[in-house]
PDB file of C-alpha atoms in Angstrom:
ATOM      1  CA  ASP A   1       9.899 -74.565 -62.679  1.00 69.00           C
ATOM      2  CA  ALA A   2       5.651 -74.352 -61.883  1.00 67.00           C
ATOM      3  CA  MET A   3       4.288 -74.069 -65.297  1.00 94.00           C
ATOM      4  CA  VAL A   4       1.528 -74.803 -67.349  1.00 97.00           C
ATOM      5  CA  ILE A   5       2.014 -77.274 -70.026  1.00 96.00           C
ATOM      6  CA  GLN A   6       0.184 -77.824 -73.043  1.00 96.00           C
ATOM      7  CA  ASN A   7      -0.117 -80.980 -75.491  1.00 90.00           C
ATOM      8  CA  PRO A   8       0.521 -81.315 -78.341  1.00 92.00           C
ATOM      9  CA  ARG A   9       1.842 -77.909 -79.350  1.00 94.00           C
ATOM     10  CA  TYR A  10       0.132 -78.992 -83.064  1.00 96.00           C
ATOM     11  CA  GLN A  11      -2.564 -81.172 -83.863  1.00 96.00           C
ATOM     12  CA  VAL A  12      -3.750 -81.530 -87.412  1.00 96.00           C
ATOM     13  CA  THR A  13      -7.299 -83.520 -87.381  1.00 95.00           C
ATOM     14  CA  GLN A  14     -10.046 -84.510 -90.097  1.00 96.00           C
ATOM     15  CA  PHE A  15     -12.837 -82.504 -90.901  1.00 96.00           C
ATOM     16  CA  GLY A  16     -15.565 -84.222 -88.346  1.00 96.00           C
ATOM     17  CA  LYS A  17     -13.070 -86.399 -86.771  1.00 97.00           C
ATOM     18  CA  PRO A  18     -13.048 -85.949 -82.633  1.00 96.00           C
ATOM     19  CA  VAL A  19     -10.163 -84.545 -81.055  1.00 97.00           C
ATOM     20  CA  THR A  20      -8.463 -83.582 -77.908  1.00 97.00           C
ATOM     21  CA  LEU A  21      -6.261 -81.624 -76.603  1.00 97.00           C
ATOM     22  CA  SER A  22      -4.704 -81.874 -72.901  1.00 97.00           C
ATOM     23  CA  CYS A  23      -3.771 -79.305 -70.481  1.00 97.00           C
ATOM     24  CA  SER A  24      -1.458 -79.600 -67.165  1.00 97.00           C
ATOM     25  CA  GLN A  25      -0.193 -77.519 -64.602  1.00 97.00           C
ATOM     26  CA  THR A  26       2.157 -77.967 -61.679  1.00 95.00           C
ATOM     27  CA  LEU A  27       1.588 -73.955 -60.276  1.00 94.00           C
ATOM     28  CA  ASN A  28      -1.167 -76.466 -57.986  1.00 94.00           C
ATOM     29  CA  HIS A  29      -3.956 -73.587 -59.054  1.00 95.00           C
ATOM     30  CA  ASN A  30      -7.637 -74.135 -58.617  1.00 94.00           C
ATOM     31  CA  VAL A  31      -8.837 -72.214 -61.510  1.00 94.00           C
ATOM     32  CA  MET A  32      -8.037 -73.362 -65.211  1.00 96.00           C
ATOM     33  CA  TYR A  33      -9.637 -71.827 -68.327  1.00 96.00           C
ATOM     34  CA  TRP A  34      -9.692 -72.921 -71.985  1.00 97.00           C
ATOM     35  CA  TYR A  35      -9.313 -70.124 -74.461  1.00 97.00           C
ATOM     36  CA  GLN A  36      -9.626 -70.193 -78.586  1.00 97.00           C
ATOM     37  CA  GLN A  37      -7.845 -67.603 -80.381  1.00 96.00           C
ATOM     38  CA  LYS A  38      -7.965 -67.157 -84.161  1.00 95.00           C
ATOM     39  CA  SER A  39      -5.606 -65.091 -86.068  1.00 89.00           C
ATOM     40  CA  SER A  40      -4.441 -61.410 -85.380  1.00 84.00           C
ATOM     41  CA  GLN A  41      -7.312 -61.424 -82.506  1.00 92.00           C
ATOM     42  CA  ALA A  42      -7.475 -61.591 -78.413  1.00 94.00           C
ATOM     43  CA  PRO A  43      -8.404 -64.613 -77.054  1.00 95.00           C
ATOM     44  CA  LYS A  44     -11.867 -65.552 -76.496  1.00 95.00           C
ATOM     45  CA  LEU A  45     -12.668 -67.592 -73.189  1.00 95.00           C
ATOM     46  CA  LEU A  46     -14.163 -70.843 -73.977  1.00 96.00           C
ATOM     47  CA  PHE A  47     -15.208 -72.156 -70.541  1.00 94.00           C
ATOM     48  CA  HIS A  48     -13.324 -72.635 -67.027  1.00 95.00           C
ATOM     49  CA  TYR A  49     -13.421 -74.854 -64.082  1.00 95.00           C
ATOM     50  CA  TYR A  50     -13.274 -73.229 -60.672  1.00 93.00           C
ATOM     51  CA  ASP A  51     -12.244 -75.961 -58.441  1.00 92.00           C
ATOM     52  CA  LYS A  52     -14.509 -78.692 -60.030  1.00 93.00           C
ATOM     53  CA  ASP A  53     -17.344 -76.044 -60.729  1.00 93.00           C
ATOM     54  CA  PHE A  54     -17.625 -75.953 -64.370  1.00 94.00           C
ATOM     55  CA  ASN A  55     -18.261 -72.642 -65.955  1.00 93.00           C
ATOM     56  CA  ASN A  56     -19.516 -72.565 -69.970  1.00 93.00           C
ATOM     57  CA  GLU A  57     -19.540 -69.147 -71.902  1.00 93.00           C
ATOM     58  CA  ALA A  58     -22.852 -68.479 -72.939  1.00 92.00           C
ATOM     59  CA  ASP A  59     -21.810 -68.312 -76.590  1.00 93.00           C
ATOM     60  CA  THR A  60     -19.244 -71.467 -76.693  1.00 96.00           C
ATOM     61  CA  PRO A  61     -20.467 -74.161 -78.980  1.00 95.00           C
ATOM     62  CA  ASP A  62     -22.198 -77.363 -77.836  1.00 95.00           C
ATOM     63  CA  ASN A  63     -19.675 -78.834 -79.796  1.00 95.00           C
ATOM     64  CA  PHE A  64     -16.933 -77.922 -77.385  1.00 97.00           C
ATOM     65  CA  GLN A  65     -16.532 -79.927 -73.923  1.00 97.00           C
ATOM     66  CA  SER A  66     -13.730 -80.532 -71.208  1.00 97.00           C
ATOM     67  CA  ARG A  67     -12.943 -82.272 -68.494  1.00 96.00           C
ATOM     68  CA  ARG A  68     -11.102 -81.827 -65.490  1.00 97.00           C
ATOM     69  CA  PRO A  69     -10.169 -85.460 -63.748  1.00 96.00           C
ATOM     70  CA  ASN A  70      -7.837 -83.443 -60.846  1.00 95.00           C
ATOM     71  CA  THR A  71      -6.197 -80.309 -59.835  1.00 95.00           C
ATOM     72  CA  SER A  72      -3.716 -80.873 -62.485  1.00 96.00           C
ATOM     73  CA  PHE A  73      -5.127 -81.634 -65.740  1.00 97.00           C
ATOM     74  CA  CYS A  74      -8.035 -80.343 -68.061  1.00 97.00           C
ATOM     75  CA  PHE A  75      -8.438 -81.466 -71.588  1.00 97.00           C
ATOM     76  CA  LEU A  76     -10.746 -79.717 -74.079  1.00 97.00           C
ATOM     77  CA  ASP A  77     -12.801 -82.057 -76.567  1.00 97.00           C
ATOM     78  CA  ILE A  78     -13.839 -80.858 -79.752  1.00 97.00           C
ATOM     79  CA  ARG A  79     -16.436 -83.747 -80.832  1.00 97.00           C
ATOM     80  CA  SER A  80     -16.557 -82.753 -84.399  1.00 96.00           C
ATOM     81  CA  PRO A  81     -14.489 -80.211 -85.778  1.00 97.00           C
ATOM     82  CA  GLY A  82     -15.628 -77.795 -88.212  1.00 96.00           C
ATOM     83  CA  LEU A  83     -13.006 -75.580 -90.613  1.00 95.00           C
ATOM     84  CA  GLY A  84     -13.682 -72.597 -88.575  1.00 95.00           C
ATOM     85  CA  ASP A  85     -12.328 -74.618 -85.398  1.00 97.00           C
ATOM     86  CA  ALA A  86      -8.841 -74.333 -86.745  1.00 97.00           C
ATOM     87  CA  ALA A  87      -7.301 -72.008 -84.572  1.00 97.00           C
ATOM     88  CA  MET A  88      -4.732 -71.697 -81.323  1.00 96.00           C
ATOM     89  CA  TYR A  89      -5.945 -73.011 -78.225  1.00 97.00           C
ATOM     90  CA  LEU A  90      -4.897 -71.762 -74.985  1.00 97.00           C
ATOM     91  CA  CYS A  91      -4.763 -73.238 -71.400  1.00 97.00           C
ATOM     92  CA  ALA A  92      -4.293 -70.774 -68.903  1.00 96.00           C
ATOM     93  CA  THR A  93      -4.678 -71.198 -64.938  1.00 96.00           C
ATOM     94  CA  SER A  94      -5.133 -69.134 -61.547  1.00 93.00           C
ATOM     95  CA  ARG A  95      -5.513 -69.326 -58.075  1.00 91.00           C
ATOM     96  CA  ASP A  96      -8.845 -67.678 -57.363  1.00 87.00           C
ATOM     97  CA  GLY A  97      -9.364 -65.623 -60.240  1.00 84.00           C
ATOM     98  CA  GLU A  98      -6.522 -63.776 -59.799  1.00 87.00           C
ATOM     99  CA  THR A  99      -3.678 -63.681 -62.520  1.00 91.00           C
ATOM    100  CA  GLN A 100      -3.646 -65.581 -65.156  1.00 94.00           C
ATOM    101  CA  TYR A 101      -0.819 -67.921 -66.631  1.00 95.00           C
ATOM    102  CA  PHE A 102      -0.854 -69.505 -69.902  1.00 96.00           C
ATOM    103  CA  GLY A 103       0.542 -72.238 -71.603  1.00 96.00           C
ATOM    104  CA  PRO A 104       2.217 -72.365 -75.248  1.00 95.00           C
ATOM    105  CA  GLY A 105      -0.858 -72.991 -76.499  1.00 96.00           C
ATOM    106  CA  THR A 106      -2.050 -75.962 -79.440  1.00 97.00           C
ATOM    107  CA  ARG A 107      -2.558 -74.990 -82.917  1.00 96.00           C
ATOM    108  CA  LEU A 108      -5.560 -76.869 -84.292  1.00 97.00           C
ATOM    109  CA  LEU A 109      -5.322 -77.300 -87.950  1.00 97.00           C
ATOM    110  CA  VAL A 110      -8.733 -78.778 -89.490  1.00 96.00           C
ATOM    111  CA  LEU A 111      -8.463 -80.630 -93.085  1.00 95.00           C
TER     112      LEU A 111
ATOM    113  CA  GLY B   1     -19.715 -53.912 -69.568  1.00 84.00           C
ATOM    114  CA  ASP B   2     -15.866 -53.868 -68.756  1.00 89.00           C
ATOM    115  CA  SER B   3     -13.871 -53.072 -72.128  1.00 93.00           C
ATOM    116  CA  VAL B   4     -10.097 -52.142 -72.690  1.00 96.00           C
ATOM    117  CA  THR B   5      -9.470 -49.964 -75.468  1.00 96.00           C
ATOM    118  CA  GLN B   6      -5.970 -50.434 -77.326  1.00 94.00           C
ATOM    119  CA  MET B   7      -3.908 -48.059 -79.337  1.00 84.00           C
ATOM    120  CA  GLU B   8      -3.986 -49.442 -83.328  1.00 81.00           C
ATOM    121  CA  GLY B   9      -1.431 -51.114 -84.814  1.00 83.00           C
ATOM    122  CA  PRO B  10       0.408 -52.509 -85.865  1.00 94.00           C
ATOM    123  CA  VAL B  11       3.344 -50.105 -84.567  1.00 96.00           C
ATOM    124  CA  THR B  12       6.749 -50.359 -86.263  1.00 97.00           C
ATOM    125  CA  LEU B  13      10.199 -48.833 -84.646  1.00 97.00           C
ATOM    126  CA  SER B  14      13.833 -48.580 -84.886  1.00 97.00           C
ATOM    127  CA  GLU B  15      15.970 -50.455 -82.116  1.00 97.00           C
ATOM    128  CA  GLU B  16      16.685 -48.293 -79.331  1.00 97.00           C
ATOM    129  CA  ALA B  17      13.319 -46.048 -79.825  1.00 98.00           C
ATOM    130  CA  PHE B  18      11.040 -44.675 -77.084  1.00 98.00           C
ATOM    131  CA  LEU B  19       7.904 -47.176 -76.744  1.00 97.00           C
ATOM    132  CA  THR B  20       4.512 -45.959 -75.886  1.00 97.00           C
ATOM    133  CA  ILE B  21       1.560 -48.166 -76.009  1.00 97.00           C
ATOM    134  CA  ASN B  22      -1.450 -46.805 -75.316  1.00 97.00           C
ATOM    135  CA  CYS B  23      -4.236 -48.467 -73.495  1.00 97.00           C
ATOM    136  CA  THR B  24      -7.731 -47.158 -71.608  1.00 97.00           C
ATOM    137  CA  TYR B  25      -9.932 -48.950 -69.743  1.00 96.00           C
ATOM    138  CA  THR B  26     -13.680 -48.587 -68.887  1.00 95.00           C
ATOM    139  CA  ALA B  27     -14.925 -50.734 -65.979  1.00 91.00           C
ATOM    140  CA  THR B  28     -16.825 -50.465 -62.527  1.00 84.00           C
ATOM    141  CA  GLY B  29     -15.218 -50.701 -59.067  1.00 81.00           C
ATOM    142  CA  TYR B  30     -11.497 -51.431 -58.940  1.00 86.00           C
ATOM    143  CA  PRO B  31      -9.643 -53.948 -61.747  1.00 92.00           C
ATOM    144  CA  SER B  32      -6.312 -55.213 -61.920  1.00 94.00           C
ATOM    145  CA  LEU B  33      -4.464 -54.378 -64.656  1.00 96.00           C
ATOM    146  CA  PHE B  34      -2.443 -56.657 -66.742  1.00 97.00           C
ATOM    147  CA  TRP B  35      -0.117 -56.514 -70.148  1.00 98.00           C
ATOM    148  CA  TYR B  36       0.579 -59.709 -71.603  1.00 98.00           C
ATOM    149  CA  VAL B  37       3.255 -60.411 -74.416  1.00 97.00           C
ATOM    150  CA  GLN B  38       2.323 -63.138 -77.311  1.00 96.00           C
ATOM    151  CA  TYR B  39       5.478 -63.955 -79.509  1.00 95.00           C
ATOM    152  CA  PRO B  40       5.071 -65.567 -82.642  1.00 91.00           C
ATOM    153  CA  GLY B  41       3.374 -69.033 -82.497  1.00 89.00           C
ATOM    154  CA  GLU B  42       3.800 -68.897 -78.139  1.00 91.00           C
ATOM    155  CA  GLY B  43       1.241 -68.482 -75.828  1.00 93.00           C
ATOM    156  CA  LEU B  44       0.675 -65.393 -73.942  1.00 95.00           C
ATOM    157  CA  GLN B  45       3.188 -64.513 -71.446  1.00 96.00           C
ATOM    158  CA  LEU B  46       2.322 -62.040 -68.315  1.00 97.00           C
ATOM    159  CA  LEU B  47       4.529 -59.215 -68.672  1.00 98.00           C
ATOM    160  CA  LEU B  48       3.535 -56.890 -65.781  1.00 98.00           C
ATOM    161  CA  LYS B  49       0.425 -56.230 -63.726  1.00 97.00           C
ATOM    162  CA  ALA B  50      -0.973 -53.666 -61.193  1.00 96.00           C
ATOM    163  CA  THR B  51      -3.494 -54.395 -58.666  1.00 93.00           C
ATOM    164  CA  LYS B  52      -4.283 -50.602 -57.401  1.00 92.00           C
ATOM    165  CA  ALA B  53      -4.042 -47.266 -58.492  1.00 93.00           C
ATOM    166  CA  ASP B  54      -0.554 -45.459 -58.694  1.00 95.00           C
ATOM    167  CA  ASP B  55       1.285 -49.036 -58.727  1.00 96.00           C
ATOM    168  CA  LYS B  56       3.435 -49.338 -61.338  1.00 97.00           C
ATOM    169  CA  GLY B  57       4.358 -52.728 -63.220  1.00 97.00           C
ATOM    170  CA  SER B  58       7.385 -53.388 -64.443  1.00 97.00           C
ATOM    171  CA  ASN B  59       9.505 -55.969 -66.166  1.00 97.00           C
ATOM    172  CA  LYS B  60      12.223 -56.378 -68.824  1.00 96.00           C
ATOM    173  CA  GLY B  61      12.346 -52.785 -68.993  1.00 97.00           C
ATOM    174  CA  PHE B  62       9.042 -52.535 -69.391  1.00 98.00           C
ATOM    175  CA  GLU B  63       6.768 -50.021 -67.356  1.00 98.00           C
ATOM    176  CA  ALA B  64       3.180 -48.845 -66.654  1.00 98.00           C
ATOM    177  CA  THR B  65       1.018 -47.032 -64.197  1.00 98.00           C
ATOM    178  CA  TYR B  66      -2.435 -47.751 -63.199  1.00 97.00           C
ATOM    179  CA  ARG B  67      -3.773 -44.081 -63.536  1.00 96.00           C
ATOM    180  CA  LYS B  68      -7.567 -43.929 -62.063  1.00 94.00           C
ATOM    181  CA  GLU B  69      -8.224 -40.424 -62.736  1.00 94.00           C
ATOM    182  CA  THR B  70      -7.319 -41.163 -66.526  1.00 95.00           C
ATOM    183  CA  THR B  71      -8.831 -44.755 -66.610  1.00 96.00           C
ATOM    184  CA  SER B  72      -5.283 -45.752 -68.737  1.00 97.00           C
ATOM    185  CA  PHE B  73      -2.334 -48.345 -68.140  1.00 98.00           C
ATOM    186  CA  HIS B  74       0.021 -47.176 -71.249  1.00 98.00           C
ATOM    187  CA  LEU B  75       2.978 -48.989 -71.693  1.00 98.00           C
ATOM    188  CA  GLU B  76       6.298 -47.829 -72.348  1.00 98.00           C
ATOM    189  CA  LYS B  77      10.175 -48.966 -72.345  1.00 98.00           C
ATOM    190  CA  GLY B  78      13.003 -46.410 -73.179  1.00 97.00           C
ATOM    191  CA  SER B  79      14.916 -48.494 -75.469  1.00 96.00           C
ATOM    192  CA  VAL B  80      13.391 -51.243 -77.661  1.00 97.00           C
ATOM    193  CA  GLN B  81      15.119 -54.264 -79.233  1.00 97.00           C
ATOM    194  CA  VAL B  82      14.647 -56.753 -81.830  1.00 97.00           C
ATOM    195  CA  SER B  83      13.773 -59.328 -79.626  1.00 96.00           C
ATOM    196  CA  ASP B  84      10.820 -57.222 -78.147  1.00 97.00           C
ATOM    197  CA  SER B  85       8.883 -57.307 -81.409  1.00 97.00           C
ATOM    198  CA  ALA B  86       5.360 -59.462 -80.112  1.00 97.00           C
ATOM    199  CA  VAL B  87       1.874 -58.933 -80.262  1.00 96.00           C
ATOM    200  CA  TYR B  88       0.839 -56.870 -76.661  1.00 97.00           C
ATOM    201  CA  PHE B  89      -2.348 -57.412 -75.286  1.00 97.00           C
ATOM    202  CA  CYS B  90      -3.532 -54.590 -72.266  1.00 97.00           C
ATOM    203  CA  ALA B  91      -6.297 -56.771 -70.438  1.00 97.00           C
ATOM    204  CA  LEU B  92      -8.307 -56.181 -66.991  1.00 95.00           C
ATOM    205  CA  ILE B  93      -9.626 -58.417 -64.225  1.00 93.00           C
ATOM    206  CA  GLN B  94     -12.927 -56.984 -61.949  1.00 83.00           C
ATOM    207  CA  SER B  95     -13.241 -59.122 -58.929  1.00 74.00           C
ATOM    208  CA  ASN B  96     -16.386 -61.333 -59.268  1.00 72.00           C
ATOM    209  CA  PHE B  97     -16.809 -63.915 -56.473  1.00 67.00           C
ATOM    210  CA  GLY B  98     -15.278 -66.779 -58.481  1.00 65.00           C
ATOM    211  CA  ASN B  99     -16.299 -65.854 -61.928  1.00 69.00           C
ATOM    212  CA  GLU B 100     -13.302 -63.076 -62.704  1.00 78.00           C
ATOM    213  CA  LYS B 101     -12.634 -62.945 -66.255  1.00 85.00           C
ATOM    214  CA  LEU B 102     -10.128 -61.225 -68.546  1.00 91.00           C
ATOM    215  CA  THR B 103     -11.396 -58.471 -70.566  1.00 93.00           C
ATOM    216  CA  PHE B 104      -8.862 -58.080 -73.611  1.00 95.00           C
ATOM    217  CA  GLY B 105      -7.765 -55.268 -76.080  1.00 95.00           C
ATOM    218  CA  THR B 106      -7.496 -55.854 -79.419  1.00 94.00           C
ATOM    219  CA  GLY B 107      -3.869 -56.242 -78.876  1.00 96.00           C
ATOM    220  CA  THR B 108      -0.647 -54.240 -80.680  1.00 96.00           C
ATOM    221  CA  ARG B 109       1.666 -56.053 -83.163  1.00 96.00           C
ATOM    222  CA  LEU B 110       4.923 -54.345 -82.493  1.00 97.00           C
ATOM    223  CA  THR B 111       7.829 -54.968 -85.059  1.00 97.00           C
ATOM    224  CA  ILE B 112      11.565 -53.580 -84.290  1.00 97.00           C
ATOM    225  CA  ILE B 113      13.643 -53.105 -87.252  1.00 97.00           C
ATOM    226  CA  PRO B 114      17.514 -53.314 -86.953  1.00 94.00           C
TER     227      PRO B 114
END
């Protein structure tokens, strides 16, 4: 089945230690998104790639970066995680900005 | 800007009860409308969608009709099951020439008791 895959499902890191979350997709969608979701809240868009074009949300902290080496993969890098960055991180994909399909998420714990 | 207003939760129902979760929106133009469901510890799953006025989206016994005159997209199910316990998000996408973004409601937590 075509799908969005996120690894790992759970990630524990230390305060200030860089961490990378990964997302891959077999849907061949040209748009990929990263969201942050904190407890009992709606997901918040961090940034997205439309093909190779990177689009950062105005309020996304500089601590968050992203890479998209090819159509299928996208990475979220958190350069110096703080306690406030503990959250569920969701990857999503779409074709040309239409219906978004989400992965299962990676839950990040910062110690 | 665009916005989505969802029924406040949490909602608790008995098994086999009728479910309605209200959703209204504010948007210019003609957005596409969605319901996503999130089970505990999981990502969002697309439940149903409608892309134009009077369209009805349906899936797994859930239904919602795109009502332009009342700017609403209420979610309904005739007989809920314990397995329907989850958080439900109403959302819209406005066409924006490659810069489309999902605008979410706040989410409604649904608990079904046996």
